[in-house]
Amino acid sequence: MAARLGHTIKAVLLQVHSIVGLVVALLLALIALTGAVMSFEDEIVDGLNAGLMQVAPRRAPALMPDELVARLKAGQDLGKVSAVTLSSDPAATVHVRFARDEQGTRPTSLYVDPYDARVLGTPRGEEFFATVRRLHRWLLIPGDAKGWGRQITGVVALGLIVMLVSGLVLRWPRRASSAKMWLKPNLGLGGRGLHRSLHAVVGTWVLPVYLVMALTGLWYSFDWYKDGMVWLLSRPEVAAAKMQPRMSAKAPRASVSSEPAQPIGFDRAWMMFRREEGDRFSSALLTLPAGPGTVIRIRSWAKDMTLEATRDEFRIDAVTGQLVSAERYLDKTFGEKTIAAIYDIHRGAILGWPGKLAFMVAAGLMPLFAVTGVLLYLSRRRLRRPAQPPLGRLVPGE
């Protein structure tokens, strides 16, 4: 009875595994391959732009951000500056980013000399990786994060989790303690046997990586998932503060002032930040508010911090120069550091370059499972097809 029940459960799981795989295989392979392409984006972009990211240090002080922007825009229409990246290194250039125009297009960012605002060039590879990122996250569907692409990639991630769990149950061998049964493919087989061995064994190798990718990828697709993670891993007061901006964003339109936003600059916020941090930071990203507010967000990284997660975040009123909030990485709890590291965990960077390489290889293997999975499905269909009855011999005279 138990054996029959187990066989029935496995048969149902096989159907679920097959159907979900057939539905999401193509999109899953596409998302994984674009993720693999972006694995070493930072290193590639830095290498391509090494000549644009450094200038000869000078005795004269670097320009303040507002003066640099004013000189940059003098005599040329570059669009609205949305963010600048400044450094404590006197030889580092300033990276200037622009807001989207009325057509929704974002102008290419620029590397600028911090001493005279001379344009040094546009980042090589930026447009390519921006397109790959939009394909990876939103499938190039119009609306980007506000379109349907965000939810579709989330559904694909949920489908991957279903396939991983069902595949593990289906894969479970009788000798579960045998490493050979779990990890060694039988390359001596051919046809369906080889496809099944590759699909099952290589899938076992990469299952932990795929599970991490899927669980962290859901963070970028569903607000309910993000809110749940914040509630689970953050202190109550931190969770409430993080949810407040989203709640206020859903406020009625009537409560939002219709008056045009006052132009604000970076200088007051930059001076307050320098008073707080001194020269302890390595780089700082100053971002203007997207709406009519006056609070500038500054994300900074200490000189001994290299991961995206290890940043401090300040919010400073650009009009008064008052510090609104300060969120320092070292003050966070383990759960809050985990939330901050979602992106680094998602791409394996939390383990350094070996982790990024392992995640890249695992993502690059995704088409293998799509192909072998389809081949196994088709072979099962052929095996289940009833054989044609043999034609009887004709008797003379009939």
mmCIF file of C-alpha atoms in Angstrom:
data_model
loop_
_atom_site.group_PDB
_atom_site.id
_atom_site.type_symbol
_atom_site.label_atom_id
_atom_site.label_comp_id
_atom_site.label_asym_id
_atom_site.label_seq_id
_atom_site.Cartn_x
_atom_site.Cartn_y
_atom_site.Cartn_z
ATOM 1 C CA MET A 1 0.000 0.000 0.000
ATOM 2 C CA ALA A 2 2.783 2.419 0.967
ATOM 3 C CA ALA A 3 4.735 1.519 -2.160
ATOM 4 C CA ARG A 4 1.670 2.176 -4.334
ATOM 5 C CA LEU A 5 1.085 5.528 -2.626
ATOM 6 C CA GLY A 6 4.707 6.508 -3.127
ATOM 7 C CA HIS A 7 4.498 5.539 -6.802
ATOM 8 C CA THR A 8 1.347 7.651 -7.216
ATOM 9 C CA ILE A 9 2.952 10.671 -5.544
ATOM 10 C CA LYS A 10 6.002 10.395 -7.769
ATOM 11 C CA ALA A 11 3.819 10.074 -10.859
ATOM 12 C CA VAL A 12 1.958 13.262 -9.922
ATOM 13 C CA LEU A 13 5.205 15.087 -9.175
ATOM 14 C CA LEU A 14 6.619 13.988 -12.525
ATOM 15 C CA GLN A 15 3.605 15.473 -14.289
ATOM 16 C CA VAL A 16 3.923 18.715 -12.311
ATOM 17 C CA HIS A 17 7.676 18.850 -12.952
ATOM 18 C CA SER A 18 7.197 18.263 -16.677
ATOM 19 C CA ILE A 19 4.337 20.707 -17.203
ATOM 20 C CA VAL A 20 5.970 23.540 -15.242
ATOM 21 C CA GLY A 21 9.254 22.912 -17.017
ATOM 22 C CA LEU A 22 7.662 23.030 -20.465
ATOM 23 C CA VAL A 23 5.858 26.291 -19.602
ATOM 24 C CA VAL A 24 8.858 28.198 -18.216
ATOM 25 C CA ALA A 25 11.830 26.492 -19.916
ATOM 26 C CA LEU A 26 12.451 29.102 -22.594
ATOM 27 C CA LEU A 27 12.052 32.122 -20.306
ATOM 28 C CA LEU A 28 14.091 30.443 -17.581
ATOM 29 C CA ALA A 29 16.968 29.808 -19.986
ATOM 30 C CA LEU A 30 16.803 33.408 -21.200
ATOM 31 C CA ILE A 31 16.800 34.869 -17.690
ATOM 32 C CA ALA A 32 19.645 32.599 -16.598
ATOM 33 C CA LEU A 33 21.836 33.370 -19.619
ATOM 34 C CA THR A 34 21.407 37.124 -19.215
ATOM 35 C CA GLY A 35 22.274 36.729 -15.533
ATOM 36 C CA ALA A 36 25.431 34.853 -16.502
ATOM 37 C CA VAL A 37 26.399 37.681 -18.860
ATOM 38 C CA MET A 38 26.103 40.193 -15.999
ATOM 39 C CA SER A 39 28.092 38.130 -13.492
ATOM 40 C CA PHE A 40 31.307 40.098 -13.954
ATOM 41 C CA GLU A 41 29.750 43.332 -15.190
ATOM 42 C CA ASP A 42 31.621 45.532 -12.712
ATOM 43 C CA GLU A 43 34.999 44.091 -13.608
ATOM 44 C CA ILE A 44 34.303 44.289 -17.343
ATOM 45 C CA VAL A 45 33.047 47.891 -17.239
ATOM 46 C CA ASP A 46 35.962 48.983 -15.050
ATOM 47 C CA GLY A 47 38.383 47.337 -17.450
ATOM 48 C CA LEU A 48 36.803 48.915 -20.525
ATOM 49 C CA ASN A 49 36.828 52.366 -18.928
ATOM 50 C CA ALA A 50 40.131 52.272 -17.049
ATOM 51 C CA GLY A 51 41.424 55.238 -19.061
ATOM 52 C CA LEU A 52 38.355 57.342 -18.274
ATOM 53 C CA MET A 53 38.174 56.749 -14.534
ATOM 54 C CA GLN A 54 41.418 58.415 -13.486
ATOM 55 C CA VAL A 55 42.885 61.928 -13.852
ATOM 56 C CA ALA A 56 46.121 63.490 -12.698
ATOM 57 C CA PRO A 57 45.637 64.885 -9.139
ATOM 58 C CA ARG A 58 46.080 68.660 -8.811
ATOM 59 C CA ARG A 59 46.797 71.036 -5.983
ATOM 60 C CA ALA A 60 43.608 72.994 -6.645
ATOM 61 C CA PRO A 61 40.558 71.681 -4.771
ATOM 62 C CA ALA A 62 37.977 69.705 -6.715
ATOM 63 C CA LEU A 63 34.805 71.523 -7.765
ATOM 64 C CA MET A 64 31.762 71.388 -5.555
ATOM 65 C CA PRO A 65 29.005 69.222 -7.100
ATOM 66 C CA ASP A 66 26.688 72.098 -8.052
ATOM 67 C CA GLU A 67 29.450 74.077 -9.747
ATOM 68 C CA LEU A 68 30.611 70.969 -11.572
ATOM 69 C CA VAL A 69 27.076 70.330 -12.865
ATOM 70 C CA ALA A 70 26.649 73.998 -13.848
ATOM 71 C CA ARG A 71 29.885 74.004 -15.841
ATOM 72 C CA LEU A 72 29.015 70.688 -17.422
ATOM 73 C CA LYS A 73 25.637 71.946 -18.635
ATOM 74 C CA ALA A 74 26.872 75.367 -19.743
ATOM 75 C CA GLY A 75 26.360 75.728 -23.473
ATOM 76 C CA GLN A 76 25.017 72.199 -24.008
ATOM 77 C CA ASP A 77 21.708 70.518 -23.350
ATOM 78 C CA LEU A 78 22.494 67.309 -21.506
ATOM 79 C CA GLY A 79 19.184 66.848 -19.714
ATOM 80 C CA LYS A 80 18.484 66.824 -15.991
ATOM 81 C CA VAL A 81 21.253 65.461 -13.786
ATOM 82 C CA SER A 82 19.817 62.847 -11.416
ATOM 83 C CA ALA A 83 22.899 61.532 -9.626
ATOM 84 C CA VAL A 84 26.632 62.001 -9.255
ATOM 85 C CA THR A 85 29.235 59.606 -7.896
ATOM 86 C CA LEU A 86 32.069 61.302 -6.023
ATOM 87 C CA SER A 87 35.200 59.817 -4.514
ATOM 88 C CA SER A 88 37.667 60.556 -1.753
ATOM 89 C CA ASP A 89 40.455 59.643 -4.187
ATOM 90 C CA PRO A 90 41.811 62.889 -5.729
ATOM 91 C CA ALA A 91 42.637 60.977 -8.935
ATOM 92 C CA ALA A 92 39.125 59.547 -9.441
ATOM 93 C CA THR A 93 36.754 61.070 -11.990
ATOM 94 C CA VAL A 94 33.147 62.036 -11.280
ATOM 95 C CA HIS A 95 30.406 59.845 -12.752
ATOM 96 C CA VAL A 96 27.333 61.874 -13.729
ATOM 97 C CA ARG A 97 23.974 60.213 -14.450
ATOM 98 C CA PHE A 98 20.897 61.786 -16.025
ATOM 99 C CA ALA A 99 17.150 61.432 -15.496
ATOM 100 C CA ARG A 100 14.825 60.018 -18.134
ATOM 101 C CA ASP A 101 13.422 62.470 -20.656
ATOM 102 C CA GLU A 102 9.757 62.863 -21.620
ATOM 103 C CA GLN A 103 10.012 59.885 -23.975
ATOM 104 C CA GLY A 104 11.310 57.705 -21.153
ATOM 105 C CA THR A 105 14.833 57.522 -22.553
ATOM 106 C CA ARG A 106 17.775 57.943 -20.202
ATOM 107 C CA PRO A 107 20.766 59.802 -21.710
ATOM 108 C CA THR A 108 24.134 58.091 -21.498
ATOM 109 C CA SER A 109 26.075 58.915 -18.344
ATOM 110 C CA LEU A 110 29.413 60.737 -18.437
ATOM 111 C CA TYR A 111 32.814 60.621 -16.787
ATOM 112 C CA VAL A 112 33.831 64.149 -15.842
ATOM 113 C CA ASP A 113 37.080 65.734 -14.635
ATOM 114 C CA PRO A 114 36.453 66.767 -10.985
ATOM 115 C CA TYR A 115 38.700 69.843 -11.285
ATOM 116 C CA ASP A 116 37.327 71.595 -14.388
ATOM 117 C CA ALA A 117 34.149 69.640 -15.375
ATOM 118 C CA ARG A 118 35.701 68.585 -18.682
ATOM 119 C CA VAL A 119 33.873 65.639 -20.228
ATOM 120 C CA LEU A 120 36.244 62.687 -20.505
ATOM 121 C CA GLY A 121 33.876 60.304 -22.241
ATOM 122 C CA THR A 122 30.888 57.996 -21.930
ATOM 123 C CA PRO A 123 31.195 54.633 -20.181
ATOM 124 C CA ARG A 124 31.880 51.827 -22.624
ATOM 125 C CA GLY A 125 29.602 48.849 -22.145
ATOM 126 C CA GLU A 126 27.011 50.764 -20.121
ATOM 127 C CA GLU A 127 24.279 50.669 -22.760
ATOM 128 C CA PHE A 128 24.889 46.987 -23.502
ATOM 129 C CA PHE A 129 24.644 45.916 -19.865
ATOM 130 C CA ALA A 130 21.638 48.197 -19.296
ATOM 131 C CA THR A 131 19.791 46.367 -22.090
ATOM 132 C CA VAL A 132 20.840 42.958 -20.751
ATOM 133 C CA ARG A 133 19.660 43.994 -17.279
ATOM 134 C CA ARG A 134 16.257 45.079 -18.587
ATOM 135 C CA LEU A 135 15.972 41.769 -20.434
ATOM 136 C CA HIS A 136 16.958 39.841 -17.300
ATOM 137 C CA ARG A 137 14.621 41.662 -14.941
ATOM 138 C CA TRP A 138 11.693 42.732 -17.113
ATOM 139 C CA LEU A 139 12.071 40.849 -20.437
ATOM 140 C CA LEU A 140 12.224 44.230 -22.246
ATOM 141 C CA ILE A 141 8.488 44.614 -21.677
ATOM 142 C CA PRO A 142 7.452 48.322 -21.733
ATOM 143 C CA GLY A 143 7.165 49.901 -18.310
ATOM 144 C CA ASP A 144 10.250 48.186 -16.906
ATOM 145 C CA ALA A 145 9.702 47.735 -13.155
ATOM 146 C CA LYS A 146 6.148 49.114 -13.469
ATOM 147 C CA GLY A 147 5.212 46.793 -16.319
ATOM 148 C CA TRP A 148 4.220 43.144 -16.476
ATOM 149 C CA GLY A 149 7.764 41.903 -16.973
ATOM 150 C CA ARG A 150 8.507 42.132 -13.262
ATOM 151 C CA GLN A 151 5.624 39.811 -12.359
ATOM 152 C CA ILE A 152 6.406 37.390 -15.204
ATOM 153 C CA THR A 153 9.987 36.890 -14.050
ATOM 154 C CA GLY A 154 8.645 36.356 -10.535
ATOM 155 C CA VAL A 155 6.289 33.616 -11.769
ATOM 156 C CA VAL A 156 9.225 32.004 -13.584
ATOM 157 C CA ALA A 157 11.229 32.052 -10.322
ATOM 158 C CA LEU A 158 8.319 30.382 -8.509
ATOM 159 C CA GLY A 159 8.207 27.794 -11.282
ATOM 160 C CA LEU A 160 11.919 27.125 -10.790
ATOM 161 C CA ILE A 161 11.358 26.499 -7.074
ATOM 162 C CA VAL A 162 8.568 24.016 -7.887
ATOM 163 C CA MET A 163 10.859 22.188 -10.324
ATOM 164 C CA LEU A 164 13.733 22.091 -7.838
ATOM 165 C CA VAL A 165 11.614 20.611 -5.042
ATOM 166 C CA SER A 166 9.796 18.110 -7.274
ATOM 167 C CA GLY A 167 13.031 17.207 -9.055
ATOM 168 C CA LEU A 168 14.778 16.499 -5.748
ATOM 169 C CA VAL A 169 11.988 14.142 -4.664
ATOM 170 C CA LEU A 170 11.994 12.376 -8.029
ATOM 171 C CA ARG A 171 15.776 12.156 -7.942
ATOM 172 C CA TRP A 172 15.988 10.657 -4.439
ATOM 173 C CA PRO A 173 17.845 7.341 -4.840
ATOM 174 C CA ARG A 174 17.356 4.201 -2.782
ATOM 175 C CA ARG A 175 20.902 4.548 -1.492
ATOM 176 C CA ALA A 176 20.601 8.190 -0.441
ATOM 177 C CA SER A 177 23.878 8.100 1.497
ATOM 178 C CA SER A 178 25.888 7.195 -1.599
ATOM 179 C CA ALA A 179 27.752 10.226 -2.967
ATOM 180 C CA LYS A 180 28.304 8.357 -6.239
ATOM 181 C CA MET A 181 24.569 7.928 -6.760
ATOM 182 C CA TRP A 182 24.017 11.651 -6.220
ATOM 183 C CA LEU A 183 26.969 13.220 -7.973
ATOM 184 C CA LYS A 184 28.432 10.973 -10.679
ATOM 185 C CA PRO A 185 26.789 11.043 -14.128
ATOM 186 C CA ASN A 186 26.855 7.913 -16.250
ATOM 187 C CA LEU A 187 28.511 9.181 -19.427
ATOM 188 C CA GLY A 188 28.658 5.680 -20.868
ATOM 189 C CA LEU A 189 24.958 5.755 -21.615
ATOM 190 C CA GLY A 190 23.407 7.048 -24.801
ATOM 191 C CA GLY A 191 20.118 8.553 -25.889
ATOM 192 C CA ARG A 192 17.438 8.803 -23.231
ATOM 193 C CA GLY A 193 19.650 7.301 -20.529
ATOM 194 C CA LEU A 194 22.348 9.930 -21.044
ATOM 195 C CA HIS A 195 19.797 12.748 -21.127
ATOM 196 C CA ARG A 196 18.284 11.527 -17.862
ATOM 197 C CA SER A 197 21.689 11.162 -16.186
ATOM 198 C CA LEU A 198 22.811 14.653 -17.192
ATOM 199 C CA HIS A 199 19.475 16.208 -16.249
ATOM 200 C CA ALA A 200 19.401 14.558 -12.821
ATOM 201 C CA VAL A 201 23.041 14.566 -11.743
ATOM 202 C CA VAL A 202 24.099 17.974 -13.038
ATOM 203 C CA GLY A 203 20.823 19.277 -11.639
ATOM 204 C CA THR A 204 21.894 17.985 -8.232
ATOM 205 C CA TRP A 205 25.178 19.900 -8.515
ATOM 206 C CA VAL A 206 23.520 23.239 -9.189
ATOM 207 C CA LEU A 207 20.334 22.811 -7.130
ATOM 208 C CA PRO A 208 21.569 24.876 -4.132
ATOM 209 C CA VAL A 209 22.695 27.690 -6.429
ATOM 210 C CA TYR A 210 19.388 27.735 -8.323
ATOM 211 C CA LEU A 211 17.430 27.747 -5.075
ATOM 212 C CA VAL A 212 19.388 30.765 -3.822
ATOM 213 C CA MET A 213 18.912 32.539 -7.152
ATOM 214 C CA ALA A 214 15.166 31.914 -7.146
ATOM 215 C CA LEU A 215 14.543 32.885 -3.522
ATOM 216 C CA THR A 216 16.519 36.125 -3.837
ATOM 217 C CA GLY A 217 15.128 36.873 -7.302
ATOM 218 C CA LEU A 218 11.593 36.952 -5.884
ATOM 219 C CA TRP A 219 12.682 40.018 -3.866
ATOM 220 C CA TYR A 220 12.722 42.056 -7.086
ATOM 221 C CA SER A 221 9.399 40.767 -8.433
ATOM 222 C CA PHE A 222 6.805 40.844 -5.655
ATOM 223 C CA ASP A 223 6.209 43.524 -3.036
ATOM 224 C CA TRP A 224 4.480 41.011 -0.758
ATOM 225 C CA TYR A 225 7.608 38.886 -0.744
ATOM 226 C CA LYS A 226 9.850 41.861 -0.034
ATOM 227 C CA ASP A 227 7.587 43.090 2.768
ATOM 228 C CA GLY A 228 7.529 39.615 4.286
ATOM 229 C CA MET A 229 11.320 39.374 4.245
ATOM 230 C CA VAL A 230 11.675 42.815 5.801
ATOM 231 C CA TRP A 231 9.145 41.940 8.508
ATOM 232 C CA LEU A 232 10.852 38.615 9.214
ATOM 233 C CA LEU A 233 14.493 39.761 9.283
ATOM 234 C CA SER A 234 14.375 43.386 10.458
ATOM 235 C CA ARG A 235 13.776 45.011 13.800
ATOM 236 C CA PRO A 236 10.173 46.296 14.084
ATOM 237 C CA GLU A 237 11.129 49.975 13.933
ATOM 238 C CA VAL A 238 13.347 49.383 10.887
ATOM 239 C CA ALA A 239 10.622 47.392 9.115
ATOM 240 C CA ALA A 240 8.096 50.163 9.765
ATOM 241 C CA ALA A 241 10.468 52.796 8.399
ATOM 242 C CA LYS A 242 11.159 50.793 5.236
ATOM 243 C CA MET A 243 7.463 50.287 4.513
ATOM 244 C CA GLN A 244 6.580 53.931 5.101
ATOM 245 C CA PRO A 245 7.759 55.259 1.703
ATOM 246 C CA ARG A 246 5.664 52.689 -0.174
ATOM 247 C CA MET A 247 2.604 53.471 1.919
ATOM 248 C CA SER A 248 2.993 57.191 1.318
ATOM 249 C CA ALA A 249 3.461 56.551 -2.397
ATOM 250 C CA LYS A 250 -0.058 55.066 -2.453
ATOM 251 C CA ALA A 251 -1.581 58.175 -0.928
ATOM 252 C CA PRO A 252 -4.350 59.947 -2.855
ATOM 253 C CA ARG A 253 -3.161 62.270 -5.601
ATOM 254 C CA ALA A 254 -5.078 65.157 -4.098
ATOM 255 C CA SER A 255 -2.680 65.272 -1.168
ATOM 256 C CA VAL A 256 0.289 65.885 -3.459
ATOM 257 C CA SER A 257 1.048 69.535 -4.169
ATOM 258 C CA SER A 258 0.566 70.605 -7.797
ATOM 259 C CA GLU A 259 3.146 73.366 -7.508
ATOM 260 C CA PRO A 260 6.299 72.882 -9.591
ATOM 261 C CA ALA A 261 9.236 71.439 -7.695
ATOM 262 C CA GLN A 262 11.883 73.920 -6.625
ATOM 263 C CA PRO A 263 15.295 73.293 -8.184
ATOM 264 C CA ILE A 264 17.666 71.910 -5.587
ATOM 265 C CA GLY A 265 21.357 71.172 -5.635
ATOM 266 C CA PHE A 266 23.850 68.799 -4.105
ATOM 267 C CA ASP A 267 26.130 71.174 -2.184
ATOM 268 C CA ARG A 268 24.396 71.398 1.210
ATOM 269 C CA ALA A 269 23.857 67.656 1.368
ATOM 270 C CA TRP A 270 27.443 67.023 0.269
ATOM 271 C CA MET A 271 28.869 69.320 2.937
ATOM 272 C CA MET A 272 26.767 67.682 5.649
ATOM 273 C CA PHE A 273 27.886 64.251 4.474
ATOM 274 C CA ARG A 274 31.545 65.279 4.556
ATOM 275 C CA ARG A 275 31.102 66.594 8.097
ATOM 276 C CA GLU A 276 29.632 63.221 9.085
ATOM 277 C CA GLU A 277 32.076 60.967 7.245
ATOM 278 C CA GLY A 278 35.235 62.999 6.663
ATOM 279 C CA ASP A 279 37.552 61.005 4.395
ATOM 280 C CA ARG A 280 36.536 57.589 5.719
ATOM 281 C CA PHE A 281 34.501 56.824 2.609
ATOM 282 C CA SER A 282 35.790 55.490 -0.700
ATOM 283 C CA SER A 283 32.949 56.585 -2.989
ATOM 284 C CA ALA A 284 29.543 58.187 -2.544
ATOM 285 C CA LEU A 285 26.492 58.174 -4.803
ATOM 286 C CA LEU A 286 24.319 61.292 -4.445
ATOM 287 C CA THR A 287 20.819 60.907 -5.875
ATOM 288 C CA LEU A 288 18.278 63.705 -6.276
ATOM 289 C CA PRO A 289 14.659 62.947 -5.306
ATOM 290 C CA ALA A 290 12.544 61.686 -8.206
ATOM 291 C CA GLY A 291 9.519 63.696 -7.067
ATOM 292 C CA PRO A 292 8.959 67.160 -5.591
ATOM 293 C CA GLY A 293 10.767 66.401 -2.320
ATOM 294 C CA THR A 294 14.024 67.974 -1.175
ATOM 295 C CA VAL A 295 15.697 65.005 0.510
ATOM 296 C CA ILE A 296 18.831 63.727 -1.215
ATOM 297 C CA ARG A 297 19.858 60.120 -0.713
ATOM 298 C CA ILE A 298 23.571 59.431 -0.325
ATOM 299 C CA ARG A 299 24.915 55.906 -0.471
ATOM 300 C CA SER A 300 28.559 55.565 0.527
ATOM 301 C CA TRP A 301 31.078 52.767 0.796
ATOM 302 C CA ALA A 302 33.975 52.705 3.249
ATOM 303 C CA LYS A 303 37.489 52.185 1.931
ATOM 304 C CA ASP A 304 37.634 48.608 3.194
ATOM 305 C CA MET A 305 34.156 47.687 1.899
ATOM 306 C CA THR A 306 33.799 46.346 -1.638
ATOM 307 C CA LEU A 307 30.399 44.641 -1.792
ATOM 308 C CA GLU A 308 27.241 46.486 -2.811
ATOM 309 C CA ALA A 309 25.658 45.422 0.491
ATOM 310 C CA THR A 310 28.263 47.058 2.708
ATOM 311 C CA ARG A 311 27.042 50.596 2.154
ATOM 312 C CA ASP A 312 25.945 53.314 4.534
ATOM 313 C CA GLU A 313 22.886 55.314 3.552
ATOM 314 C CA PHE A 314 22.127 58.908 4.502
ATOM 315 C CA ARG A 315 19.130 61.101 3.743
ATOM 316 C CA ILE A 316 19.845 64.813 3.902
ATOM 317 C CA ASP A 317 17.550 67.763 3.211
ATOM 318 C CA ALA A 318 19.089 69.667 0.311
ATOM 319 C CA VAL A 319 17.516 72.990 1.372
ATOM 320 C CA THR A 320 18.369 73.051 5.067
ATOM 321 C CA GLY A 321 21.364 70.735 5.007
ATOM 322 C CA GLN A 322 19.928 68.817 7.974
ATOM 323 C CA LEU A 323 20.534 65.106 8.376
ATOM 324 C CA VAL A 324 17.179 63.344 8.109
ATOM 325 C CA SER A 325 18.381 59.794 8.726
ATOM 326 C CA ALA A 326 21.558 57.746 8.804
ATOM 327 C CA GLU A 327 21.624 53.994 8.237
ATOM 328 C CA ARG A 328 25.063 52.505 8.828
ATOM 329 C CA TYR A 329 25.921 48.993 7.723
ATOM 330 C CA LEU A 330 27.880 48.124 10.870
ATOM 331 C CA ASP A 331 24.876 49.026 13.056
ATOM 332 C CA LYS A 332 22.558 46.556 11.338
ATOM 333 C CA THR A 333 21.532 43.215 12.784
ATOM 334 C CA PHE A 334 22.426 39.981 11.002
ATOM 335 C CA GLY A 335 18.963 39.856 9.422
ATOM 336 C CA GLU A 336 19.200 43.441 8.202
ATOM 337 C CA LYS A 337 22.647 42.777 6.746
ATOM 338 C CA THR A 338 21.147 39.791 4.956
ATOM 339 C CA ILE A 339 18.477 42.021 3.425
ATOM 340 C CA ALA A 340 21.113 44.545 2.374
ATOM 341 C CA ALA A 341 23.085 41.715 0.743
ATOM 342 C CA ILE A 342 20.185 40.341 -1.349
ATOM 343 C CA TYR A 343 21.777 41.490 -4.608
ATOM 344 C CA ASP A 344 25.221 40.161 -3.681
ATOM 345 C CA ILE A 345 23.696 36.838 -2.581
ATOM 346 C CA HIS A 346 21.656 36.628 -5.796
ATOM 347 C CA ARG A 347 24.770 36.787 -7.982
ATOM 348 C CA GLY A 348 27.156 34.905 -5.680
ATOM 349 C CA ALA A 349 29.311 37.969 -4.952
ATOM 350 C CA ILE A 350 28.899 37.370 -1.221
ATOM 351 C CA LEU A 351 31.478 34.564 -1.700
ATOM 352 C CA GLY A 352 33.903 36.713 -3.670
ATOM 353 C CA TRP A 353 34.932 36.064 -7.268
ATOM 354 C CA PRO A 354 34.808 32.247 -6.825
ATOM 355 C CA GLY A 355 31.147 32.587 -5.864
ATOM 356 C CA LYS A 356 30.416 34.803 -8.847
ATOM 357 C CA LEU A 357 32.160 32.312 -11.124
ATOM 358 C CA ALA A 358 30.194 29.382 -9.670
ATOM 359 C CA PHE A 359 26.894 31.242 -10.081
ATOM 360 C CA MET A 360 27.819 32.253 -13.633
ATOM 361 C CA VAL A 361 28.605 28.650 -14.606
ATOM 362 C CA ALA A 362 25.388 27.411 -12.985
ATOM 363 C CA ALA A 363 23.332 30.037 -14.827
ATOM 364 C CA GLY A 364 25.065 29.164 -18.091
ATOM 365 C CA LEU A 365 24.044 25.514 -17.626
ATOM 366 C CA MET A 366 20.325 26.324 -17.525
ATOM 367 C CA PRO A 367 19.770 25.649 -21.257
ATOM 368 C CA LEU A 368 21.110 22.115 -20.669
ATOM 369 C CA PHE A 369 18.151 21.368 -18.399
ATOM 370 C CA ALA A 370 15.707 22.957 -20.826
ATOM 371 C CA VAL A 371 16.966 20.828 -23.716
ATOM 372 C CA THR A 372 17.326 17.538 -21.815
ATOM 373 C CA GLY A 373 13.995 18.095 -20.080
ATOM 374 C CA VAL A 374 12.165 18.536 -23.396
ATOM 375 C CA LEU A 375 13.931 15.492 -24.863
ATOM 376 C CA LEU A 376 12.961 13.362 -21.854
ATOM 377 C CA TYR A 377 9.348 14.521 -22.118
ATOM 378 C CA LEU A 378 9.180 13.652 -25.802
ATOM 379 C CA SER A 379 10.774 10.234 -25.217
ATOM 380 C CA ARG A 380 8.197 9.451 -22.504
ATOM 381 C CA ARG A 381 5.433 10.393 -24.907
ATOM 382 C CA ARG A 382 6.816 7.977 -27.488
ATOM 383 C CA LEU A 383 7.120 5.169 -24.939
ATOM 384 C CA ARG A 384 3.516 5.647 -23.819
ATOM 385 C CA ARG A 385 2.170 5.626 -27.356
ATOM 386 C CA PRO A 386 0.477 2.247 -28.022
ATOM 387 C CA ALA A 387 2.177 0.129 -30.620
ATOM 388 C CA GLN A 388 0.363 -0.406 -33.930
ATOM 389 C CA PRO A 389 -1.062 -3.909 -34.207
ATOM 390 C CA PRO A 390 0.734 -6.007 -36.849
ATOM 391 C CA LEU A 391 -1.093 -6.417 -40.120
ATOM 392 C CA GLY A 392 -2.158 -9.986 -40.760
ATOM 393 C CA ARG A 393 -1.019 -11.745 -43.903
ATOM 394 C CA LEU A 394 -3.469 -11.741 -46.757
ATOM 395 C CA VAL A 395 -4.743 -15.151 -47.709
ATOM 396 C CA PRO A 396 -5.022 -15.770 -51.470
ATOM 397 C CA GLY A 397 -8.552 -15.289 -52.586
ATOM 398 C CA GLU A 398 -9.500 -12.887 -49.804
#
